PDB file of C-alpha atoms in Angstrom:
ATOM      1  CA  MET A  19     -55.099 136.420 -43.275  1.00  0.00           C
ATOM      2  CA  THR A  20     -55.568 136.390 -46.880  1.00  0.00           C
ATOM      3  CA  GLY A  21     -57.179 138.659 -48.146  1.00  0.00           C
ATOM      4  CA  LYS A  22     -58.373 139.694 -52.062  1.00  0.00           C
ATOM      5  CA  GLY A  23     -55.436 140.927 -54.106  1.00  0.00           C
ATOM      6  CA  ARG A  24     -53.112 138.872 -51.474  1.00  0.00           C
ATOM      7  CA  SER A  25     -51.481 135.727 -52.717  1.00  0.00           C
ATOM      8  CA  ASP A  26     -52.027 132.662 -50.774  1.00  0.00           C
ATOM      9  CA  PRO A  27     -48.907 130.451 -50.166  1.00  0.00           C
ATOM     10  CA  SER A  28     -51.044 127.639 -49.942  1.00  0.00           C
ATOM     11  CA  ARG A  29     -52.106 127.985 -53.780  1.00  0.00           C
ATOM     12  CA  ARG A  30     -49.832 127.123 -56.398  1.00  0.00           C
ATOM     13  CA  ARG A  31     -47.703 129.508 -58.317  1.00  0.00           C
ATOM     14  CA  HIS A  32     -48.176 129.922 -62.404  1.00  0.00           C
ATOM     15  CA  ASN A  33     -45.270 131.687 -62.131  1.00  0.00           C
ATOM     16  CA  PRO A  34     -41.694 130.472 -61.026  1.00  0.00           C
ATOM     17  CA  GLU A  35     -40.029 133.171 -58.526  1.00  0.00           C
ATOM     18  CA  LYS A  36     -38.023 135.741 -59.831  1.00  0.00           C
ATOM     19  CA  ALA A  37     -34.516 135.666 -58.659  1.00  0.00           C
ATOM     20  CA  GLU A  38     -32.640 139.040 -60.164  1.00  0.00           C
ATOM     21  CA  GLY A  39     -29.243 138.358 -61.893  1.00  0.00           C
ATOM     22  CA  VAL A  40     -29.976 134.748 -62.850  1.00  0.00           C
ATOM     23  CA  LEU A  41     -29.571 134.132 -66.396  1.00  0.00           C
ATOM     24  CA  VAL A  42     -31.392 131.092 -67.877  1.00  0.00           C
ATOM     25  CA  SER A  43     -30.193 128.726 -70.544  1.00  0.00           C
ATOM     26  CA  ALA A  44     -31.947 129.928 -74.144  1.00  0.00           C
ATOM     27  CA  VAL A  45     -30.971 126.071 -75.209  1.00  0.00           C
ATOM     28  CA  GLY A  46     -31.667 124.038 -72.800  1.00  0.00           C
ATOM     29  CA  SER A  47     -35.697 125.850 -71.576  1.00  0.00           C
ATOM     30  CA  ARG A  48     -36.532 124.823 -75.079  1.00  0.00           C
ATOM     31  CA  ILE A  49     -36.387 121.352 -75.730  1.00  0.00           C
ATOM     32  CA  PRO A  50     -39.583 119.697 -76.479  1.00  0.00           C
ATOM     33  CA  ARG A  51     -40.909 117.294 -73.928  1.00  0.00           C
ATOM     34  CA  LYS A  52     -41.372 114.419 -75.959  1.00  0.00           C
ATOM     35  CA  ILE A  53     -37.980 114.629 -77.350  1.00  0.00           C
ATOM     36  CA  ASP A  54     -37.071 114.745 -74.012  1.00  0.00           C
ATOM     37  CA  LYS A  55     -39.001 111.557 -73.078  1.00  0.00           C
ATOM     38  CA  ILE A  56     -37.372 109.169 -75.675  1.00  0.00           C
ATOM     39  CA  PHE A  57     -33.533 110.190 -73.948  1.00  0.00           C
ATOM     40  CA  GLU A  58     -35.691 109.791 -70.864  1.00  0.00           C
ATOM     41  CA  ASP A  59     -36.355 106.375 -72.214  1.00  0.00           C
ATOM     42  CA  GLY A  60     -32.888 105.385 -73.021  1.00  0.00           C
ATOM     43  CA  TRP A  61     -32.852 107.095 -76.575  1.00  0.00           C
ATOM     44  CA  LYS A  62     -34.114 103.655 -78.132  1.00  0.00           C
ATOM     45  CA  GLU A  63     -35.440 105.459 -80.886  1.00  0.00           C
ATOM     46  CA  HIS A  64     -33.800 107.599 -83.637  1.00  0.00           C
ATOM     47  CA  VAL A  65     -34.312 111.284 -83.504  1.00  0.00           C
ATOM     48  CA  PRO A  66     -33.263 113.925 -86.353  1.00  0.00           C
ATOM     49  CA  LEU A  67     -31.413 116.560 -85.666  1.00  0.00           C
ATOM     50  CA  SER A  68     -34.308 118.863 -87.655  1.00  0.00           C
ATOM     51  CA  MET A  69     -36.355 118.207 -84.406  1.00  0.00           C
ATOM     52  CA  LEU A  70     -33.396 119.634 -82.157  1.00  0.00           C
ATOM     53  CA  THR A  71     -32.720 123.069 -84.462  1.00  0.00           C
ATOM     54  CA  ASP A  72     -33.847 126.434 -82.897  1.00  0.00           C
ATOM     55  CA  SER A  73     -36.748 127.130 -85.677  1.00  0.00           C
ATOM     56  CA  TYR A  74     -38.504 123.525 -84.759  1.00  0.00           C
ATOM     57  CA  CYS A  75     -38.017 124.268 -80.893  1.00  0.00           C
ATOM     58  CA  GLU A  76     -39.503 127.396 -80.676  1.00  0.00           C
ATOM     59  CA  SER A  77     -42.347 126.263 -83.432  1.00  0.00           C
ATOM     60  CA  ARG A  78     -46.173 125.460 -82.193  1.00  0.00           C
ATOM     61  CA  GLU A  79     -45.363 121.863 -82.936  1.00  0.00           C
ATOM     62  CA  ALA A  80     -43.045 121.690 -80.924  1.00  0.00           C
ATOM     63  CA  ALA A  81     -45.022 122.769 -77.482  1.00  0.00           C
ATOM     64  CA  ALA A  82     -47.610 119.645 -77.965  1.00  0.00           C
ATOM     65  CA  ASP A  83     -48.529 118.168 -75.147  1.00  0.00           C
ATOM     66  CA  PRO A  84     -46.602 114.920 -75.534  1.00  0.00           C
ATOM     67  CA  ASP A  85     -49.743 112.982 -73.128  1.00  0.00           C
ATOM     68  CA  LYS A  86     -52.146 114.066 -76.436  1.00  0.00           C
ATOM     69  CA  MET A  87     -49.730 112.626 -79.090  1.00  0.00           C
ATOM     70  CA  SER A  88     -50.581 109.666 -81.012  1.00  0.00           C
ATOM     71  CA  TRP A  89     -50.001 105.878 -80.249  1.00  0.00           C
ATOM     72  CA  THR A  90     -46.452 106.225 -81.504  1.00  0.00           C
ATOM     73  CA  MET A  91     -45.863 107.684 -78.427  1.00  0.00           C
ATOM     74  CA  LYS A  92     -46.170 104.846 -76.414  1.00  0.00           C
ATOM     75  CA  HIS A  93     -43.067 103.773 -77.544  1.00  0.00           C
ATOM     76  CA  GLY A  94     -41.140 107.403 -77.335  1.00  0.00           C
ATOM     77  CA  ARG A  95     -41.709 107.543 -81.562  1.00  0.00           C
ATOM     78  CA  VAL A  96     -42.264 111.239 -82.365  1.00  0.00           C
ATOM     79  CA  ALA A  97     -45.650 110.845 -84.805  1.00  0.00           C
ATOM     80  CA  LEU A  98     -47.943 113.555 -85.352  1.00  0.00           C
ATOM     81  CA  ALA A  99     -50.401 114.262 -88.060  1.00  0.00           C
ATOM     82  CA  SER A 100     -48.987 114.546 -91.602  1.00  0.00           C
ATOM     83  CA  SER A 101     -50.101 118.105 -91.806  1.00  0.00           C
ATOM     84  CA  SER A 102     -48.405 118.927 -88.381  1.00  0.00           C
ATOM     85  CA  LEU A 103     -45.095 117.733 -89.567  1.00  0.00           C
ATOM     86  CA  SER A 104     -45.135 118.378 -93.498  1.00  0.00           C
ATOM     87  CA  THR A 105     -42.437 121.764 -92.939  1.00  0.00           C
ATOM     88  CA  VAL A 106     -40.260 119.941 -90.739  1.00  0.00           C
ATOM     89  CA  LYS A 107     -37.396 119.403 -92.928  1.00  0.00           C
ATOM     90  CA  SER A 108     -34.674 116.543 -93.603  1.00  0.00           C
ATOM     91  CA  GLU A 109     -31.782 116.317 -91.256  1.00  0.00           C
ATOM     92  CA  LEU A 110     -29.738 115.529 -94.160  1.00  0.00           C
ATOM     93  CA  ASP A 111     -30.941 118.966 -94.872  1.00  0.00           C
ATOM     94  CA  LEU A 112     -29.892 121.177 -92.185  1.00  0.00           C
ATOM     95  CA  ASN A 113     -27.172 124.046 -92.693  1.00  0.00           C
ATOM     96  CA  PHE A 114     -24.013 124.164 -90.306  1.00  0.00           C
ATOM     97  CA  ALA A 115     -25.528 126.929 -88.108  1.00  0.00           C
ATOM     98  CA  GLU A 116     -28.666 124.512 -87.162  1.00  0.00           C
ATOM     99  CA  TRP A 117     -26.850 121.427 -86.917  1.00  0.00           C
ATOM    100  CA  THR A 118     -24.755 123.212 -84.074  1.00  0.00           C
ATOM    101  CA  GLN A 119     -27.893 124.413 -82.731  1.00  0.00           C
ATOM    102  CA  ALA A 120     -29.307 120.847 -82.525  1.00  0.00           C
ATOM    103  CA  TRP A 121     -26.270 119.040 -81.181  1.00  0.00           C
ATOM    104  CA  ARG A 122     -26.264 121.506 -77.982  1.00  0.00           C
ATOM    105  CA  ARG A 123     -29.284 120.107 -77.408  1.00  0.00           C
ATOM    106  CA  LEU A 124     -28.363 117.053 -78.308  1.00  0.00           C
ATOM    107  CA  LEU A 125     -25.206 117.100 -75.427  1.00  0.00           C
ATOM    108  CA  ILE A 126     -27.281 118.288 -72.796  1.00  0.00           C
ATOM    109  CA  LEU A 127     -30.164 115.422 -73.151  1.00  0.00           C
ATOM    110  CA  ILE A 128     -27.185 112.998 -73.298  1.00  0.00           C
ATOM    111  CA  LYS A 129     -26.192 114.705 -70.241  1.00  0.00           C
ATOM    112  CA  ARG A 130     -28.996 114.941 -68.163  1.00  0.00           C
ATOM    113  CA  TYR A 131     -29.843 110.656 -69.027  1.00  0.00           C
ATOM    114  CA  PHE A 132     -26.673 108.827 -69.328  1.00  0.00           C
ATOM    115  CA  ARG A 133     -23.721 108.634 -68.004  1.00  0.00           C
ATOM    116  CA  LYS A 134     -20.369 110.924 -68.473  1.00  0.00           C
ATOM    117  CA  SER A 135     -18.490 108.632 -70.022  1.00  0.00           C
ATOM    118  CA  TYR A 136     -20.992 108.140 -72.972  1.00  0.00           C
ATOM    119  CA  LEU A 137     -21.497 112.084 -73.189  1.00  0.00           C
ATOM    120  CA  ASN A 138     -18.032 112.324 -73.896  1.00  0.00           C
ATOM    121  CA  ARG A 139     -17.715 109.721 -76.614  1.00  0.00           C
ATOM    122  CA  TRP A 140     -20.571 111.792 -78.267  1.00  0.00           C
ATOM    123  CA  ARG A 141     -18.872 114.901 -77.966  1.00  0.00           C
ATOM    124  CA  ALA A 142     -15.940 113.418 -79.407  1.00  0.00           C
ATOM    125  CA  HIS A 143     -17.905 112.061 -82.228  1.00  0.00           C
ATOM    126  CA  PHE A 144     -19.238 116.089 -82.245  1.00  0.00           C
ATOM    127  CA  ASN A 145     -15.775 117.442 -82.509  1.00  0.00           C
ATOM    128  CA  HIS A 146     -14.480 115.078 -85.591  1.00  0.00           C
ATOM    129  CA  ILE A 147     -17.183 116.889 -87.596  1.00  0.00           C
ATOM    130  CA  PHE A 148     -16.821 120.327 -86.148  1.00  0.00           C
ATOM    131  CA  SER A 149     -12.622 120.568 -86.648  1.00  0.00           C
ATOM    132  CA  ASN A 150     -12.998 118.344 -89.823  1.00  0.00           C
ATOM    133  CA  PRO A 151     -10.478 120.506 -92.623  1.00  0.00           C
ATOM    134  CA  ASN A 152     -13.457 119.685 -95.122  1.00  0.00           C
ATOM    135  CA  ARG A 153     -16.551 120.326 -92.955  1.00  0.00           C
ATOM    136  CA  ASP A 154     -17.964 122.906 -95.582  1.00  0.00           C
ATOM    137  CA  ARG A 155     -16.913 121.478 -98.518  1.00  0.00           C
ATOM    138  CA  TYR A 156     -18.422 118.098 -97.986  1.00  0.00           C
ATOM    139  CA  TRP A 157     -20.933 119.004 -95.405  1.00  0.00           C
ATOM    140  CA  HIS A 158     -23.261 116.726 -97.090  1.00  0.00           C
ATOM    141  CA  LEU A 159     -21.010 113.414 -96.207  1.00  0.00           C
ATOM    142  CA  PHE A 160     -20.312 114.519 -92.823  1.00  0.00           C
ATOM    143  CA  LEU A 161     -24.492 114.711 -92.132  1.00  0.00           C
ATOM    144  CA  GLN A 162     -24.920 111.485 -93.817  1.00  0.00           C
ATOM    145  CA  TYR A 163     -22.071 110.068 -91.667  1.00  0.00           C
ATOM    146  CA  ASP A 164     -23.602 111.721 -88.266  1.00  0.00           C
ATOM    147  CA  SER A 165     -26.928 110.910 -88.923  1.00  0.00           C
ATOM    148  CA  SER A 166     -25.847 107.292 -89.449  1.00  0.00           C
ATOM    149  CA  MET A 167     -23.899 106.930 -86.591  1.00  0.00           C
ATOM    150  CA  ARG A 168     -26.959 108.082 -84.583  1.00  0.00           C
ATOM    151  CA  GLU A 169     -29.273 106.012 -85.935  1.00  0.00           C
ATOM    152  CA  ARG A 170     -27.147 102.834 -85.618  1.00  0.00           C
ATOM    153  CA  SER A 171     -26.463 103.812 -81.793  1.00  0.00           C
ATOM    154  CA  THR A 172     -30.298 103.059 -81.616  1.00  0.00           C
ATOM    155  CA  GLN A 173     -29.826  99.478 -82.490  1.00  0.00           C
ATOM    156  CA  GLU A 174     -26.254  98.211 -81.723  1.00  0.00           C
ATOM    157  CA  SER A 175     -23.029  99.296 -80.009  1.00  0.00           C
ATOM    158  CA  ILE A 176     -21.357 101.612 -81.532  1.00  0.00           C
ATOM    159  CA  ASP A 177     -18.210 103.371 -80.350  1.00  0.00           C
ATOM    160  CA  ALA A 178     -19.312 107.073 -81.190  1.00  0.00           C
ATOM    161  CA  SER A 179     -15.860 108.468 -80.148  1.00  0.00           C
ATOM    162  CA  VAL A 180     -13.869 106.496 -82.660  1.00  0.00           C
ATOM    163  CA  PHE A 181     -14.584 107.965 -86.314  1.00  0.00           C
ATOM    164  CA  GLN A 182     -15.928 105.006 -88.451  1.00  0.00           C
ATOM    165  CA  GLN A 183     -14.040 105.088 -91.241  1.00  0.00           C
ATOM    166  CA  HIS A 184     -15.850 102.483 -92.788  1.00  0.00           C
ATOM    167  CA  ILE A 185     -19.040 104.335 -92.410  1.00  0.00           C
ATOM    168  CA  PHE A 186     -17.653 107.184 -93.596  1.00  0.00           C
ATOM    169  CA  ASP A 187     -16.460 105.282 -97.072  1.00  0.00           C
ATOM    170  CA  HIS A 188     -19.346 104.240 -97.852  1.00  0.00           C
ATOM    171  CA  PHE A 189     -20.884 107.778 -98.396  1.00  0.00           C
ATOM    172  CA  VAL A 190     -17.500 109.063 -99.988  1.00  0.00           C
ATOM    173  CA  LEU A 191     -17.860 106.225-102.574  1.00  0.00           C
ATOM    174  CA  GLU A 192     -21.949 107.237-103.138  1.00  0.00           C
ATOM    175  CA  HIS A 193     -20.606 110.907-103.496  1.00  0.00           C
ATOM    176  CA  GLN A 194     -17.964 109.825-106.126  1.00  0.00           C
ATOM    177  CA  LEU A 195     -20.662 107.884-108.226  1.00  0.00           C
ATOM    178  CA  GLN A 196     -22.654 110.757-108.769  1.00  0.00           C
ATOM    179  CA  PRO A 197     -22.024 112.647-111.885  1.00  0.00           C
ATOM    180  CA  SER A 198     -22.300 116.036-110.507  1.00  0.00           C
ATOM    181  CA  ALA A 199     -20.052 115.577-107.298  1.00  0.00           C
ATOM    182  CA  PRO A 200     -17.116 118.266-107.368  1.00  0.00           C
ATOM    183  CA  GLN A 201     -13.688 116.446-107.686  1.00  0.00           C
ATOM    184  CA  PRO A 202     -12.298 114.894-104.469  1.00  0.00           C
ATOM    185  CA  LEU A 203      -9.149 116.240-102.700  1.00  0.00           C
ATOM    186  CA  SER A 204      -5.880 114.972-103.420  1.00  0.00           C
ATOM    187  CA  MET A 205      -5.429 111.379-101.669  1.00  0.00           C
ATOM    188  CA  PRO A 206      -3.392 112.155 -98.592  1.00  0.00           C
ATOM    189  CA  GLN A 207      -1.602 108.701 -96.971  1.00  0.00           C
ATOM    190  CA  GLY A 208      -3.483 105.765 -96.430  1.00  0.00           C
ATOM    191  CA  GLY A 209      -5.646 106.201 -98.982  1.00  0.00           C
ATOM    192  CA  HIS A 210      -8.387 108.066 -98.302  1.00  0.00           C
ATOM    193  CA  PRO A 211     -10.264 110.628-100.530  1.00  0.00           C
ATOM    194  CA  LEU A 212     -10.937 112.730 -97.460  1.00  0.00           C
ATOM    195  CA  PRO A 213      -8.729 114.046 -95.054  1.00  0.00           C
ATOM    196  CA  THR A 214     -10.771 112.580 -91.833  1.00  0.00           C
ATOM    197  CA  PRO A 215     -10.289 112.778 -87.949  1.00  0.00           C
ATOM    198  CA  SER A 216      -8.844 109.641 -88.111  1.00  0.00           C
ATOM    199  CA  THR A 217      -5.767 109.968 -90.366  1.00  0.00           C
ATOM    200  CA  ARG A 218      -5.251 113.773 -88.043  1.00  0.00           C
ATOM    201  CA  ARG A 219      -3.058 113.653 -85.173  1.00  0.00           C
ATOM    202  CA  ALA A 220      -4.319 116.619 -82.985  1.00  0.00           C
ATOM    203  CA  GLU A 221      -7.145 116.031 -80.579  1.00  0.00           C
ATOM    204  CA  PRO A 222     -10.196 117.856 -81.638  1.00  0.00           C
ATOM    205  CA  PRO A 223     -10.266 121.077 -79.113  1.00  0.00           C
ATOM    206  CA  LEU A 224     -13.705 121.672 -77.926  1.00  0.00           C
ATOM    207  CA  LEU A 225     -15.836 120.521 -75.097  1.00  0.00           C
ATOM    208  CA  TYR A 226     -12.902 118.096 -73.655  1.00  0.00           C
ATOM    209  CA  ASN A 227     -11.216 117.925 -70.274  1.00  0.00           C
ATOM    210  CA  SER A 228      -8.405 115.911 -70.292  1.00  0.00           C
ATOM    211  CA  THR A 229      -9.695 114.178 -67.811  1.00  0.00           C
ATOM    212  CA  ASP A 230     -12.943 113.276 -69.582  1.00  0.00           C
ATOM    213  CA  ARG A 231     -11.583 111.931 -72.519  1.00  0.00           C
ATOM    214  CA  PRO A 232     -13.292 108.201 -73.485  1.00  0.00           C
ATOM    215  CA  GLY A 233     -11.154 105.354 -73.007  1.00  0.00           C
ATOM    216  CA  PRO A 234      -9.728 102.837 -75.439  1.00  0.00           C
ATOM    217  CA  ARG A 235     -12.760 101.338 -77.762  1.00  0.00           C
ATOM    218  CA  ASN A 236     -12.571  97.631 -76.286  1.00  0.00           C
ATOM    219  CA  SER A 237     -13.400  99.184 -72.794  1.00  0.00           C
ATOM    220  CA  TYR A 238     -16.635 100.608 -74.363  1.00  0.00           C
ATOM    221  CA  THR A 239     -20.141  99.374 -73.577  1.00  0.00           C
ATOM    222  CA  ASN A 240     -23.054 101.108 -74.955  1.00  0.00           C
ATOM    223  CA  PRO A 241     -25.392 101.950 -71.641  1.00  0.00           C
ATOM    224  CA  ARG A 242     -28.409 100.035 -73.702  1.00  0.00           C
ATOM    225  CA  HIS A 243     -26.686  97.133 -75.693  1.00  0.00           C
ATOM    226  CA  LYS A 244     -25.087  94.025 -73.888  1.00  0.00           C
ATOM    227  CA  GLY A 245     -22.583  92.192 -75.541  1.00  0.00           C
ATOM    228  CA  ASP A 246     -21.775  92.540 -79.292  1.00  0.00           C
ATOM    229  CA  LYS A 247     -23.634  92.300 -82.203  1.00  0.00           C
ATOM    230  CA  LYS A 248     -23.846  91.698 -85.578  1.00  0.00           C
ATOM    231  CA  PHE A 249     -23.634  93.945 -88.598  1.00  0.00           C
ATOM    232  CA  PHE A 250     -27.165  94.138 -89.454  1.00  0.00           C
ATOM    233  CA  ARG A 251     -29.151  94.999 -93.012  1.00  0.00           C
ATOM    234  CA  CYS A 252     -30.563  98.141 -93.493  1.00  0.00           C
ATOM    235  CA  PHE A 253     -34.397  96.991 -93.537  1.00  0.00           C
ATOM    236  CA  ARG A 254     -35.698  99.577 -95.995  1.00  0.00           C
ATOM    237  CA  CYS A 255     -33.743  98.144 -98.795  1.00  0.00           C
ATOM    238  CA  GLY A 256     -32.191  94.829 -97.422  1.00  0.00           C
ATOM    239  CA  ARG A 257     -28.368  95.689 -98.034  1.00  0.00           C
ATOM    240  CA  ALA A 258     -25.219  94.602 -95.488  1.00  0.00           C
ATOM    241  CA  GLU A 259     -24.096  98.234 -95.590  1.00  0.00           C
ATOM    242  CA  PRO A 260     -22.771 100.769 -93.291  1.00  0.00           C
ATOM    243  CA  HIS A 261     -26.270 103.000 -93.806  1.00  0.00           C
ATOM    244  CA  GLY A 262     -29.136 102.736 -91.603  1.00  0.00           C
ATOM    245  CA  PRO A 263     -32.886 103.428 -92.888  1.00  0.00           C
ATOM    246  CA  SER A 264     -33.379 107.210 -92.941  1.00  0.00           C
ATOM    247  CA  THR A 265     -30.030 107.614 -94.776  1.00  0.00           C
ATOM    248  CA  CYS A 266     -31.111 104.879 -97.224  1.00  0.00           C
ATOM    249  CA  ARG A 267     -30.424 106.615-100.930  1.00  0.00           C
ATOM    250  CA  HIS A 268     -31.011 103.512-102.983  1.00  0.00           C
ATOM    251  CA  THR A 269     -34.095 102.792-105.104  1.00  0.00           C
ATOM    252  CA  SER A 270     -34.775  99.707-104.593  1.00  0.00           C
ATOM    253  CA  GLN A 271     -33.934  96.154-102.798  1.00  0.00           C
ATOM    254  CA  SER A 272     -30.894  94.524-102.572  1.00  0.00           C
ATOM    255  CA  ASN A 273     -32.423  91.721-104.922  1.00  0.00           C
ATOM    256  CA  GLY A 274     -34.104  94.238-107.408  1.00  0.00           C
ATOM    257  CA  ARG A 275     -37.843  94.278-106.189  1.00  0.00           C
ATOM    258  CA  GLU A 276     -39.192  97.689-105.463  1.00  0.00           C
ATOM    259  CA  ILE A 277     -38.976  99.395-102.179  1.00  0.00           C
ATOM    260  CA  ILE A 278     -42.134  98.699-100.088  1.00  0.00           C
ATOM    261  CA  ILE A 279     -42.010 100.979 -96.866  1.00  0.00           C
ATOM    262  CA  THR A 280     -41.975 104.570 -96.649  1.00  0.00           C
ATOM    263  CA  LYS A 281     -41.854 107.324 -94.257  1.00  0.00           C
ATOM    264  CA  PRO A 282     -44.169 109.941 -95.387  1.00  0.00           C
ATOM    265  CA  VAL A 283     -43.782 112.104 -92.034  1.00  0.00           C
ATOM    266  CA  ALA A 284     -40.174 113.546 -90.982  1.00  0.00           C
ATOM    267  CA  GLY A 285     -40.164 111.993 -87.036  1.00  0.00           C
ATOM    268  CA  GLY A 286     -43.116 109.457 -88.210  1.00  0.00           C
ATOM    269  CA  PRO A 287     -43.579 105.847 -88.140  1.00  0.00           C
ATOM    270  CA  TRP A 288     -42.407 104.010 -91.269  1.00  0.00           C
ATOM    271  CA  MET A 289     -45.287 103.058 -93.047  1.00  0.00           C
ATOM    272  CA  LEU A 290     -46.146  99.656 -95.031  1.00  0.00           C
ATOM    273  CA  ASP A 291     -49.602  99.019 -97.000  1.00  0.00           C
ATOM    274  CA  GLY A 292     -50.781 102.234 -95.702  1.00  0.00           C
ATOM    275  CA  GLY A 293     -50.471 101.283 -92.075  1.00  0.00           C
ATOM    276  CA  PRO A 294     -47.544 101.744 -89.313  1.00  0.00           C
ATOM    277  CA  LEU A 295     -44.891  99.472 -89.477  1.00  0.00           C
ATOM    278  CA  CYS A 296     -42.987  97.678 -86.306  1.00  0.00           C
ATOM    279  CA  TYR A 297     -39.752  98.835 -86.986  1.00  0.00           C
ATOM    280  CA  LYS A 298     -38.043  97.394 -84.353  1.00  0.00           C
ATOM    281  CA  PHE A 299     -39.173  93.674 -85.707  1.00  0.00           C
ATOM    282  CA  ASN A 300     -36.825  94.317 -88.403  1.00  0.00           C
ATOM    283  CA  THR A 301     -33.844  95.205 -86.471  1.00  0.00           C
ATOM    284  CA  ALA A 302     -31.064  92.444 -85.890  1.00  0.00           C
ATOM    285  CA  SER A 303     -32.915  92.990 -81.841  1.00  0.00           C
ATOM    286  CA  GLY A 304     -36.180  92.689 -82.460  1.00  0.00           C
ATOM    287  CA  CYS A 305     -39.326  93.834 -80.754  1.00  0.00           C
ATOM    288  CA  PRO A 306     -39.302  93.360 -77.138  1.00  0.00           C
ATOM    289  CA  LYS A 307     -42.996  94.446 -76.431  1.00  0.00           C
ATOM    290  CA  PRO A 308     -45.600  91.677 -76.578  1.00  0.00           C
ATOM    291  CA  ASP A 309     -48.279  94.311 -76.452  1.00  0.00           C
ATOM    292  CA  CYS A 310     -46.495  95.878 -79.641  1.00  0.00           C
ATOM    293  CA  ASP A 311     -49.093  98.416 -80.701  1.00  0.00           C
ATOM    294  CA  PHE A 312     -47.783  97.966 -84.248  1.00  0.00           C
ATOM    295  CA  LYS A 313     -49.414  94.098 -84.789  1.00  0.00           C
ATOM    296  CA  PRO A 314     -48.990  92.175 -86.949  1.00  0.00           C
ATOM    297  CA  HIS A 315     -45.883  92.405 -87.285  1.00  0.00           C
ATOM    298  CA  ARG A 316     -44.746  92.382 -90.944  1.00  0.00           C
ATOM    299  CA  CYS A 317     -41.071  92.051 -92.744  1.00  0.00           C
ATOM    300  CA  SER A 318     -40.655  94.998 -94.355  1.00  0.00           C
ATOM    301  CA  LEU A 319     -39.069  93.924 -96.988  1.00  0.00           C
ATOM    302  CA  CYS A 320     -41.223  90.548 -98.066  1.00  0.00           C
ATOM    303  CA  LYS A 321     -44.541  91.490 -95.973  1.00  0.00           C
ATOM    304  CA  SER A 322     -44.178  88.135 -94.446  1.00  0.00           C
ATOM    305  CA  SER A 323     -45.602  88.030 -90.723  1.00  0.00           C
ATOM    306  CA  ALA A 324     -42.991  84.729 -89.989  1.00  0.00           C
ATOM    307  CA  HIS A 325     -39.953  86.702 -90.080  1.00  0.00           C
ATOM    308  CA  GLY A 326     -38.396  90.241 -90.439  1.00  0.00           C
ATOM    309  CA  ALA A 327     -36.047  91.830 -92.728  1.00  0.00           C
ATOM    310  CA  GLN A 328     -33.102  90.313 -91.136  1.00  0.00           C
ATOM    311  CA  GLN A 329     -33.723  86.803 -91.325  1.00  0.00           C
ATOM    312  CA  CYS A 330     -35.812  87.565 -94.977  1.00  0.00           C
ATOM    313  CA  THR A 331     -34.644  85.480 -97.705  1.00  0.00           C
ATOM    314  CA  ALA A 332     -36.586  86.901-100.648  1.00  0.00           C
TER     315      ALA A 332
END
């Protein structure tokens, strides 16, 4: 008999059963559902690390119901009102502690939704940066490299376990062209201005088991991509350089014209003429959705509806 004040086993409990002595993960329990959903759907959208830091994951914004989010969540994109996200910092402004917080959550998400070999490749990428002796001095370069690698992995096949020297060198060159940049370190063997993991013989010590090391690069297959894809153009500036639109620092297009797309909200959609732009339409893979909510599709470089940025000749 169920009396007043007694618990009814047929009723759903609001709080879970308490287990004495059980410790919970402070990191895993605070991953926002809207971010988790992006990885559940295959990590096809770029997730800024600024949305995986302690401060963001503990915010009211992070607790928003994903089922009540705007239409951008249909494609896995985090796009709330500007007023809600205006305080979210750029992932390129994270300090080392914030970056580490975010990466702990990111590895949890990759482990949850992808195979072990793919997790190990991203662990290796993390270790390349974490254990680099010049990390603190050139922290902003490693942030740019990290962001570019994660963004590009959502659009093309790329082996995260291999330190992509040409991508890093692109950011090194931009850094050296800045008048206020500190003088680079002495040139090591190989001619690179910064010692990088690719020039060091020792393996990074963290997060590896000897049996979990990723295989050779030619055995790599991205779980979401089939075959090799050609080097893609940045759909913000139109240049075929090793950077993505989120890390693009150019002030004009490759043809000298004005850049016409903006991203006013961290984690939100790219905008063209005041409306959301289908960024997938402007990538090498194109938009696969016949019922895309961002139609009419338009080129991010010239506004044409006849082609995307990869085919644009303007």
